[in-house]
mmCIF file of C-alpha atoms in Angstrom:
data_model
loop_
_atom_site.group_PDB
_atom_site.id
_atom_site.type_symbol
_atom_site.label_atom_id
_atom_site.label_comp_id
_atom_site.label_asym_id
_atom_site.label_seq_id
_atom_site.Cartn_x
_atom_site.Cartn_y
_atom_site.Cartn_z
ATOM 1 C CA UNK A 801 51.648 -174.848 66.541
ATOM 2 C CA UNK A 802 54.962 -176.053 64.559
ATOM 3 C CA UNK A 803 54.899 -179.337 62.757
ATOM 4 C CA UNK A 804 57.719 -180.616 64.961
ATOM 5 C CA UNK A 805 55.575 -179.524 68.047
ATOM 6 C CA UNK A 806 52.806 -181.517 66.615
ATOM 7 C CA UNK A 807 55.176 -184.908 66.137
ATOM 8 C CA UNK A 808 56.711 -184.607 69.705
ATOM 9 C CA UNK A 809 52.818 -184.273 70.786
ATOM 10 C CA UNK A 810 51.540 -187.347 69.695
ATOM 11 C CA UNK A 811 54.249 -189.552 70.578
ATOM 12 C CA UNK A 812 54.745 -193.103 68.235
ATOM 13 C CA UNK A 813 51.728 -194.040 67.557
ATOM 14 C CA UNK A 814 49.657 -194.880 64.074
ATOM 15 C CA UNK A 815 50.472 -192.490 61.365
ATOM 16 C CA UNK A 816 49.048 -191.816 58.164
ATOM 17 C CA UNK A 817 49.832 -189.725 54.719
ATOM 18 C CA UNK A 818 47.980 -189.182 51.828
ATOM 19 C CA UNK A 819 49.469 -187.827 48.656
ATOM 20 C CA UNK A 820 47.999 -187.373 45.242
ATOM 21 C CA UNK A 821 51.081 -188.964 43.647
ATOM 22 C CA UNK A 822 53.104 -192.150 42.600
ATOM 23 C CA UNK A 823 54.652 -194.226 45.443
ATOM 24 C CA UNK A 824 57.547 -194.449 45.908
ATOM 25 C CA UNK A 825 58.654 -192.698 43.034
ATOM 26 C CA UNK A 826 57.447 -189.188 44.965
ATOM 27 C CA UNK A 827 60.158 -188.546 47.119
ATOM 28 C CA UNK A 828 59.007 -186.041 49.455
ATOM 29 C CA UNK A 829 56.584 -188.546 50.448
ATOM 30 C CA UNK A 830 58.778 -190.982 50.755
ATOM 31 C CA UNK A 831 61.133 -189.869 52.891
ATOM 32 C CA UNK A 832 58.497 -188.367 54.865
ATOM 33 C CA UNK A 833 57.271 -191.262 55.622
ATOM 34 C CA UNK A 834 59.698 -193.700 55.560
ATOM 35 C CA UNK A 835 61.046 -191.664 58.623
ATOM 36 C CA UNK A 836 57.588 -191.649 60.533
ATOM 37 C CA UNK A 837 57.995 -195.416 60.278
ATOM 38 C CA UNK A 838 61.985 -194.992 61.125
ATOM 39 C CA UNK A 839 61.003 -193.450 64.389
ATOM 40 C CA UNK A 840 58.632 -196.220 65.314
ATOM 41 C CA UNK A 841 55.556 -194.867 63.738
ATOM 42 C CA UNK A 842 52.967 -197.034 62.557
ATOM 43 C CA UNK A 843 52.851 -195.432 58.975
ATOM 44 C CA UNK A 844 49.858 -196.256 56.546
ATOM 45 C CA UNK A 845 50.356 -194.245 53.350
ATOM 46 C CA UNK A 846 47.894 -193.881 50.602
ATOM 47 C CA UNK A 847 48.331 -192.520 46.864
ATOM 48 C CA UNK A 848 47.201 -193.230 43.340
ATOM 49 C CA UNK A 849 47.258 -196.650 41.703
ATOM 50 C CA UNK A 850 48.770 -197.166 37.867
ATOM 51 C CA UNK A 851 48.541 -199.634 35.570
ATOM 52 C CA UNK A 852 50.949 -202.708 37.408
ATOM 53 C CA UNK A 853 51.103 -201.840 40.389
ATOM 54 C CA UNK A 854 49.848 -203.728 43.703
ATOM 55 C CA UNK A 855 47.402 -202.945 45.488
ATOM 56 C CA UNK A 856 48.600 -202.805 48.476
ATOM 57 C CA UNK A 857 52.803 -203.958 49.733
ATOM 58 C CA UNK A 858 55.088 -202.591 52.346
ATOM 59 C CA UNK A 859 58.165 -201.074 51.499
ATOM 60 C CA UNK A 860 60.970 -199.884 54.341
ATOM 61 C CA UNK A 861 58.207 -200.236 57.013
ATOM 62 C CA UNK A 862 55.423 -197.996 55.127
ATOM 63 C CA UNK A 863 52.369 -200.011 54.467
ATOM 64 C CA UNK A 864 51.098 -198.090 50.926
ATOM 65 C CA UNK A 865 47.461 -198.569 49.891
ATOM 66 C CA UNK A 866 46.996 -197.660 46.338
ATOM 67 C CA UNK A 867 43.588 -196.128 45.504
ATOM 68 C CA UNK A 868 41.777 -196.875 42.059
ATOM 69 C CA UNK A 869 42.478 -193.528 40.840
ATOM 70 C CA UNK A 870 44.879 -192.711 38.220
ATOM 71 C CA UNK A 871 46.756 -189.564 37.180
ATOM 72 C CA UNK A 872 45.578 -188.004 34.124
ATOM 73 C CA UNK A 873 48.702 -185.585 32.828
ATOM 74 C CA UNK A 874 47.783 -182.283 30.217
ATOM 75 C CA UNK A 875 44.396 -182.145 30.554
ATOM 76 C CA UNK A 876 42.034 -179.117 31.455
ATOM 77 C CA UNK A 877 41.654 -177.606 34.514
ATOM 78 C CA UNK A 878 38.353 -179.244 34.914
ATOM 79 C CA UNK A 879 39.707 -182.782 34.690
ATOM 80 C CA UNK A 880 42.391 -181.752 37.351
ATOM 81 C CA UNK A 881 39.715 -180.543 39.561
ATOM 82 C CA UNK A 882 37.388 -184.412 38.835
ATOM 83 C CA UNK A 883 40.632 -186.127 39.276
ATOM 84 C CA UNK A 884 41.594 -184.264 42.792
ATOM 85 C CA UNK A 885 37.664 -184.671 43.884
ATOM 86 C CA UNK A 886 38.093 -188.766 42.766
ATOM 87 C CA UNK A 887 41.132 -189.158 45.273
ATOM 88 C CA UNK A 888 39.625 -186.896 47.652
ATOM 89 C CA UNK A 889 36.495 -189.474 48.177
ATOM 90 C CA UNK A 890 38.485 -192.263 47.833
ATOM 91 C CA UNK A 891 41.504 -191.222 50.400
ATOM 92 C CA UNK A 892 38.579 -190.005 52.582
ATOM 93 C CA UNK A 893 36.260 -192.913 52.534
ATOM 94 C CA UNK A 894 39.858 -194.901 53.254
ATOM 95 C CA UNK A 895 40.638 -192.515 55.714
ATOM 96 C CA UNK A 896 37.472 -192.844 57.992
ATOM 97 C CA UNK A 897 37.327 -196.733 57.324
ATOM 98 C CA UNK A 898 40.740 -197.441 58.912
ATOM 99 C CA UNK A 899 40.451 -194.908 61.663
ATOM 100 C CA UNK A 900 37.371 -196.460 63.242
ATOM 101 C CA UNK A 901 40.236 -199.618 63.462
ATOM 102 C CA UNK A 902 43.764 -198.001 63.805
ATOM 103 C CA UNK A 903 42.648 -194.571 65.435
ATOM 104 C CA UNK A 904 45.136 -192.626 63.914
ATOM 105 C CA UNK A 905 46.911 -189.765 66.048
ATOM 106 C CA UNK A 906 48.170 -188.501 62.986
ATOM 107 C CA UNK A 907 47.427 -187.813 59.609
ATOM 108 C CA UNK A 908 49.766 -185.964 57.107
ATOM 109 C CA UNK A 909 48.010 -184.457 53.652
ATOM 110 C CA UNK A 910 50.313 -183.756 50.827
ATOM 111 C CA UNK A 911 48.737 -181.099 48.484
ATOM 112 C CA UNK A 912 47.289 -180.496 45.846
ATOM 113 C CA UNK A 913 45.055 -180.514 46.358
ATOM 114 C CA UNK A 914 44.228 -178.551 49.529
ATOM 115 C CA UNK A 915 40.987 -179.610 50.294
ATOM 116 C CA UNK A 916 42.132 -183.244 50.286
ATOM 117 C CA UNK A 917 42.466 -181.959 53.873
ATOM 118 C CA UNK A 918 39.451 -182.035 54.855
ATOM 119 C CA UNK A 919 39.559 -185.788 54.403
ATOM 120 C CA UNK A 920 40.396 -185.899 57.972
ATOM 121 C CA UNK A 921 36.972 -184.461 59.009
ATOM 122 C CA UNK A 922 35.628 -187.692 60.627
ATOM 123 C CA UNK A 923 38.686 -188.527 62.702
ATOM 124 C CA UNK A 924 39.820 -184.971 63.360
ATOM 125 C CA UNK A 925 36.143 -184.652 65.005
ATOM 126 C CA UNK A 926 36.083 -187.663 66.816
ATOM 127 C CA UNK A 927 39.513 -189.504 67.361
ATOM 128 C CA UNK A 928 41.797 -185.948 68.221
ATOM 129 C CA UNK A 929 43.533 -186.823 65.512
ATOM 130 C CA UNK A 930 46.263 -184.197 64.509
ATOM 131 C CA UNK A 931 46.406 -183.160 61.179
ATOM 132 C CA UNK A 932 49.614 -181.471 58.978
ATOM 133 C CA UNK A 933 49.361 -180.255 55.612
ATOM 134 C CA UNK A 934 51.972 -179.999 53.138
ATOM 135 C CA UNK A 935 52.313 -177.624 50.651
ATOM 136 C CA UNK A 936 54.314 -178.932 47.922
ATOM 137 C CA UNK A 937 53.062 -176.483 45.079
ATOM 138 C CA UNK A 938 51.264 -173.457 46.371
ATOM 139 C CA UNK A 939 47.701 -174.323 44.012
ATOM 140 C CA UNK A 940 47.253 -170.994 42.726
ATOM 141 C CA UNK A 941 50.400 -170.556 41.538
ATOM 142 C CA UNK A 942 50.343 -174.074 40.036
ATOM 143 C CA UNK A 943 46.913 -173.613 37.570
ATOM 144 C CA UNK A 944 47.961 -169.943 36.903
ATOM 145 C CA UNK A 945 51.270 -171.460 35.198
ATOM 146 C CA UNK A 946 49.255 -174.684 33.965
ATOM 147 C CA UNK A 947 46.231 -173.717 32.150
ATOM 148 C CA UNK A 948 47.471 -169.386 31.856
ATOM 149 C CA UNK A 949 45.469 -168.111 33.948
ATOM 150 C CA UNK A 950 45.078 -164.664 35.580
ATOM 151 C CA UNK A 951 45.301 -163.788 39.576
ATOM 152 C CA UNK A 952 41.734 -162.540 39.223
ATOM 153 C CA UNK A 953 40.747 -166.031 37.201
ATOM 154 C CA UNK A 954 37.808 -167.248 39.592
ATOM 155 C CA UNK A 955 39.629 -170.826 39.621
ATOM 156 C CA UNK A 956 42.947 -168.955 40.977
ATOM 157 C CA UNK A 957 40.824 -167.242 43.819
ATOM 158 C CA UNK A 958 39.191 -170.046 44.649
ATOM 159 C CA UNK A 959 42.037 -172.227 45.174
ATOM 160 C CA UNK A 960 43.224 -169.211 46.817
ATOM 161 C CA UNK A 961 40.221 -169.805 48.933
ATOM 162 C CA UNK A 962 41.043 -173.484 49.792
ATOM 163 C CA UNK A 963 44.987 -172.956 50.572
ATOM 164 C CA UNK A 964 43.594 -170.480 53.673
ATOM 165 C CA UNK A 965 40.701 -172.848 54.702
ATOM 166 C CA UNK A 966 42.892 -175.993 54.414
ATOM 167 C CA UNK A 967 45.489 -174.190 56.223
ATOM 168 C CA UNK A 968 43.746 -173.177 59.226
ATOM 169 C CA UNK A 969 41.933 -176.307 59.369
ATOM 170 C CA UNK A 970 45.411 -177.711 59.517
ATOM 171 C CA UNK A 971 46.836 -178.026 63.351
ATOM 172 C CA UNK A 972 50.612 -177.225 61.455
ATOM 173 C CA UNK A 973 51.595 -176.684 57.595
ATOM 174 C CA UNK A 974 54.526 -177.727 56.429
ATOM 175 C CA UNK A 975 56.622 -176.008 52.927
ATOM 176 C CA UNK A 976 59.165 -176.741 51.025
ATOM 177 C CA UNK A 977 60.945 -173.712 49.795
ATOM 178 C CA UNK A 978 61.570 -170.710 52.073
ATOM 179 C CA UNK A 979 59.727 -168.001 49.354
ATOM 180 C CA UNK A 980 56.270 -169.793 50.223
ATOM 181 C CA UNK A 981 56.092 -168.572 53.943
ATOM 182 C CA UNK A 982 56.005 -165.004 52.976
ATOM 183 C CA UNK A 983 53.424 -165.430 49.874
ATOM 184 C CA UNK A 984 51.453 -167.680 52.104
ATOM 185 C CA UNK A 985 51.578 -164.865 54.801
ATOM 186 C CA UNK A 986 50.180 -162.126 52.545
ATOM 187 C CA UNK A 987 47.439 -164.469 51.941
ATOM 188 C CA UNK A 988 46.336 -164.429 55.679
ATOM 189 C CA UNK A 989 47.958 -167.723 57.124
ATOM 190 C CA UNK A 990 50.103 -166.962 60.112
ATOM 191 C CA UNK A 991 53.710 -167.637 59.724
ATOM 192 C CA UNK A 992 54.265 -169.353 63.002
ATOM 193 C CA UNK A 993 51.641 -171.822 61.743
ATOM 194 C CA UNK A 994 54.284 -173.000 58.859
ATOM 195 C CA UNK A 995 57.297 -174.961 58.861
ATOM 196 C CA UNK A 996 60.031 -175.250 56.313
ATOM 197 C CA UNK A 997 61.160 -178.822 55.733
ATOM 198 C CA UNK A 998 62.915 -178.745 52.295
ATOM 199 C CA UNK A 999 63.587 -181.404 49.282
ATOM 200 C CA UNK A 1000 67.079 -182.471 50.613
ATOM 201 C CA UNK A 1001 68.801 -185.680 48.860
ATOM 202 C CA UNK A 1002 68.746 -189.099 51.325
ATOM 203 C CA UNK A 1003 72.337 -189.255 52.010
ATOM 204 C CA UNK A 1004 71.898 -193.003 52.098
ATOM 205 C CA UNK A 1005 71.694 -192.894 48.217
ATOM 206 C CA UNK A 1006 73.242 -190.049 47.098
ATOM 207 C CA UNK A 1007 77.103 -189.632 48.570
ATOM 208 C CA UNK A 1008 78.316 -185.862 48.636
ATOM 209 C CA UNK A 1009 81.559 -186.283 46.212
ATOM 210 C CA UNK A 1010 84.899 -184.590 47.256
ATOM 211 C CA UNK A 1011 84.859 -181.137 46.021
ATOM 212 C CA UNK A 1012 87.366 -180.824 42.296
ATOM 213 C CA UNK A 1013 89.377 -178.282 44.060
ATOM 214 C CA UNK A 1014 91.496 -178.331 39.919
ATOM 215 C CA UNK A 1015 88.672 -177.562 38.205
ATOM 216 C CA UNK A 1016 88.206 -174.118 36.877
ATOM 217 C CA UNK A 1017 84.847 -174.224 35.745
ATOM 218 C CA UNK A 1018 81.299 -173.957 36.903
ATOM 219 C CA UNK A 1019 79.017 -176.397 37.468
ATOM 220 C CA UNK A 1020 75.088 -176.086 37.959
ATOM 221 C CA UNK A 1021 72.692 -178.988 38.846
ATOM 222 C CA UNK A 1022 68.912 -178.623 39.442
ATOM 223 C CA UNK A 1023 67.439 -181.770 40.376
ATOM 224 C CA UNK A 1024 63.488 -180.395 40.091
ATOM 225 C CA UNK A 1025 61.270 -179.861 36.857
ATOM 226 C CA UNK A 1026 61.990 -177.437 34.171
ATOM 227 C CA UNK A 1027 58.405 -175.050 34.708
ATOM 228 C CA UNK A 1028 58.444 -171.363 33.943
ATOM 229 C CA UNK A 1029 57.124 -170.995 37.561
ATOM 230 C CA UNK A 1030 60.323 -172.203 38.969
ATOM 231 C CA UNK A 1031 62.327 -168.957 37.948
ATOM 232 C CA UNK A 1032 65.283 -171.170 36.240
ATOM 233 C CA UNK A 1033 65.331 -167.685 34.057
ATOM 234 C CA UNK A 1034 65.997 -165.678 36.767
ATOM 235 C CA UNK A 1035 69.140 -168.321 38.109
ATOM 236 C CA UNK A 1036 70.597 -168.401 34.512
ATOM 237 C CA UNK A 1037 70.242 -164.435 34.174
ATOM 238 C CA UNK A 1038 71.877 -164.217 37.309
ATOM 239 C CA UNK A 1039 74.647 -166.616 36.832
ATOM 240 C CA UNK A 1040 75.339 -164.724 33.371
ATOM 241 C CA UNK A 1041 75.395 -160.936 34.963
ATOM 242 C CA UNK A 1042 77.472 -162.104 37.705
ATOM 243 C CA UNK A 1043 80.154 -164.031 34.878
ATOM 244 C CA UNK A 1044 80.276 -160.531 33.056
ATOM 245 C CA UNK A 1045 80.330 -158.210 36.513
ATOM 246 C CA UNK A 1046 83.622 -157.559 37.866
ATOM 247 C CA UNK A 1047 84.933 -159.502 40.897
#
């Protein structure tokens, strides 16, 4: 089942997301969920907590809870992997709490990690509560260009492990780049599990400007962060070949 199938499903009721990430300043998130609550959702969204920030406000109809875990940035794989288990008892203690109120028809997880899924045990079991994942950095991938470690690495097959347990636990998955349905595939998640739903700029903050039609040069903007794993090499080596290759 699609992740649209699964919205049109449950209607407008409560909603809830839970990201291991900044709010608002993650913007997937955001406009994830600032278009549940656009919709008429009933949108309950819950993330880390730094240093200043509230506990708990509502911003543009999201109510955000702020859990008393921090992110801890350059630190061994092993912290990662105590920080995600931290916000993974937290969200799902949270999780399970509010249900038993709200009975939530819908809960979105933003990865990493992926077993933050499983969160969703207690309502999933009890309320039919649907559940979407979304993959926002495929895990493996992200600790193999992290901490340099090989496919074969026992932390790379076991996240390998969680991405296709998470996944099928998962009624729908959601991506955000169209390369991760087909390594997700070879993996052993069906593709018409997965839906692509892509970073695109709110065009009520960023206007499109008129294209400079007397311009003769070539312009290149990347708006996402500068990691080997993003292949900016490849872009520039293609963007050189193609200057020097004849038209």
């Amino acid at each position: 089942m699609t992740a649209g199938a699964i919205f049109n499903l449950v209607g407008q009721p409560q909603g809830r997301i839970a990201t291991h990430s900044q709010y608002p300043i993650e913007p997937r998130a955001r406009r994830m969920a600032e278009a549940l609550a656009s919709h008429g959702y009933d949108v309950d969204l819950f993330c880390l907590r730094h240093t200043g920030e509230a506990a708990q406000e509502t911003l543009n109809g999201v109510t955000i809870h702020r859990l008393p875990v921090t992110r801890h940035q350059g630190k061994g794989s092993l912290a990662y992997i105590w920080e995600y288990l931290r916000f993974f008892l937290a969200a799902g203690w949270q999780i399970t709490l509010r249900h038993l109120r709200k009975h939530y028809a819908l809960i979105q997880v933003h990865n990493p990690p992926d077993f933050l899924t499983f969160g969703t045990l207690i309502p999933r079991m009890f309320g039919r509560t649907r559940v979407v994942l979304d993959v926002r950095d495929m895990a493996p991938e992200l600790f193999q260009s992290r901490f340099d470690l090989s496919p074969d690495h026992l932390v790379t097959r076991t996240l390998r492990a969680h991405e296709r347990w998470a996944s099928a636990y998962a009624d729908a998955v959601t991506v955000c780049t169209e390369h991760q349905p087909g390594v997700m595939a070879r993996r052993g998640i069906p593709p018409d599990h997965m839906t692509i739903g892509m970073n695109c700029p709110d065009e009520v903050i960023f206007d499109q400007p008129a294209p400079d039609t007397k311009s003769e040069g070539f312009s290149l903007t990347y708006h996402g962060s500068i990691l080997e794993r993003s292949g900016l090499d490849v872009l520039i080596t293609a963007t050189s070949r193609s200057k020097r290759s004849p038209a």
